[in-house]
Tab-separated table of C-alpha atoms in Angstrom:
chain	number	residue	atom	x	y	z
G	1	MET	CA	-27.645	-2.565	9.195
G	2	LYS	CA	-27.356	-5.558	6.660
G	3	ASN	CA	-25.143	-3.408	4.254
G	4	ILE	CA	-22.891	-2.719	6.806
G	5	GLU	CA	-22.423	-6.217	8.062
G	6	GLN	CA	-22.207	-7.247	4.347
G	7	LEU	CA	-19.635	-4.697	3.930
G	8	TYR	CA	-17.614	-5.568	6.914
G	9	ASN	CA	-17.737	-9.366	6.181
G	10	GLN	CA	-16.385	-8.611	2.376
G	11	MET	CA	-13.790	-6.093	3.922
G	12	LYS	CA	-12.657	-9.206	6.605
G	13	GLU	CA	-12.729	-11.552	3.601
G	14	ILE	CA	-10.356	-9.416	1.509
G	15	TYR	CA	-8.144	-8.441	4.816
G	16	ASP	CA	-7.680	-12.462	5.308
G	17	SER	CA	-6.742	-13.348	1.679
G	18	LYS	CA	-4.697	-10.337	0.961
G	19	ASP	CA	-6.006	-10.680	-2.590
G	20	MET	CA	-4.167	-7.593	-4.429
G	21	ASP	CA	-6.628	-7.704	-7.117
G	22	GLU	CA	-9.583	-7.556	-4.561
G	23	ILE	CA	-7.748	-4.778	-2.836
G	24	GLY	CA	-6.989	-3.148	-5.905
G	25	ALA	CA	-10.628	-3.244	-7.168
G	26	ALA	CA	-11.687	-1.712	-3.846
G	27	MET	CA	-9.438	1.149	-4.183
G	28	MET	CA	-10.451	1.845	-7.557
G	29	ASP	CA	-13.967	1.970	-6.039
G	30	LEU	CA	-12.938	4.780	-3.824
G	31	VAL	CA	-11.035	6.492	-6.826
G	32	THR	CA	-14.256	6.363	-8.671
G	33	LEU	CA	-16.550	7.098	-5.627
G	34	TYR	CA	-14.560	10.390	-4.899
G	35	GLY	CA	-14.110	11.292	-8.759
G	36	LEU	CA	-10.210	11.446	-8.122
G	37	LYS	CA	-8.047	12.572	-11.302
G	38	MET	CA	-4.796	11.082	-11.989
G	39	ASN	CA	-2.722	13.609	-10.545
G	40	GLU	CA	-4.554	13.317	-7.061
G	41	VAL	CA	-4.325	9.318	-7.200
G	42	ALA	CA	-0.823	9.771	-7.700
G	43	ALA	CA	-0.574	12.183	-4.707
G	44	LEU	CA	-2.418	9.576	-2.764
G	45	CYS	CA	-0.252	6.768	-3.531
G	46	TYR	CA	2.543	8.716	-2.671
G	47	PHE	CA	0.766	9.729	0.717
G	48	VAL	CA	0.287	5.850	1.426
G	49	THR	CA	4.033	5.008	0.688
G	50	GLU	CA	5.363	7.785	2.785
G	51	ARG	CA	3.014	6.652	5.677
G	52	THR	CA	3.868	3.180	5.623
G	53	LEU	CA	7.768	3.737	5.014
G	54	LYS	CA	7.489	6.209	8.081
G	55	ALA	CA	5.468	3.661	10.068
G	56	PRO	CA	7.985	2.665	13.328
G	57	HIS	CA	8.395	-0.974	12.468
G	58	ASN	CA	9.120	-0.312	8.757
G	59	SER	CA	11.297	2.741	9.272
G	60	GLU	CA	13.401	0.744	11.792
G	61	PHE	CA	13.574	-2.204	9.535
G	62	ILE	CA	14.874	0.000	6.431
G	63	LYS	CA	17.287	1.685	8.821
G	64	ASP	CA	18.543	-1.679	10.492
G	65	HIS	CA	18.910	-3.465	7.155
G	66	PHE	CA	19.866	-0.737	4.599
G	67	SER	CA	21.158	1.983	6.834
G	68	ILE	CA	18.650	4.516	5.090
G	69	ASP	CA	16.677	7.035	7.583
G	70	VAL	CA	13.495	7.529	5.746
G	71	ASP	CA	12.883	10.705	7.758
G	72	ARG	CA	15.512	12.346	5.618
G	73	LEU	CA	14.360	10.921	2.276
G	74	GLY	CA	12.713	13.348	-0.387
G	75	ILE	CA	10.138	12.407	-2.915
G	76	ASP	CA	12.673	10.841	-5.186
G	77	GLY	CA	14.000	8.746	-2.438
G	78	MET	CA	10.695	7.455	-1.350
G	79	LEU	CA	9.723	6.674	-4.746
G	80	GLN	CA	13.020	4.801	-5.439
G	81	ILE	CA	12.342	2.659	-2.219
G	82	GLN	CA	8.563	2.088	-3.746
G	83	ARG	CA	9.887	0.898	-7.045
G	84	ALA	CA	12.424	-1.622	-5.334
G	85	LEU	CA	9.531	-2.871	-3.250
G	86	VAL	CA	7.265	-3.348	-6.515
G	87	VAL	CA	10.051	-4.906	-8.071
G	88	THR	CA	10.631	-7.423	-5.163
G	89	TYR	CA	7.046	-8.046	-4.948
G	90	LEU	CA	6.501	-8.961	-8.631
G	91	GLU	CA	9.512	-11.204	-8.701
G	92	HIS	CA	8.135	-13.090	-5.656
G	93	MET	CA	4.740	-13.594	-7.344
G	94	LYS	CA	6.504	-14.735	-10.451
G	95	GLY	CA	8.305	-17.287	-8.513
G	96	GLU	CA	5.145	-18.391	-7.255
G	97	GLU	CA	3.460	-19.173	-10.450
């Protein structure tokens, strides 16, 4: 039971901080644990991107601000939005340095 409590506390700390290095390390632990290959990791990243973009609050935001219907996008469109979001995030992080 102590291990579960420790894991919960660790996850809560990461959640509260949104430390991308910590989250990335946790994701890499899962990749290692499940023995995923690069193509499987790529598919998983796409799955997460698609689900996130299609979440109602995100889908509505993108439609309202950019007139893009994410339900009509193919893989290329989804990846272009992901690319734009990553570039924006990196620029934001660079500005905080």
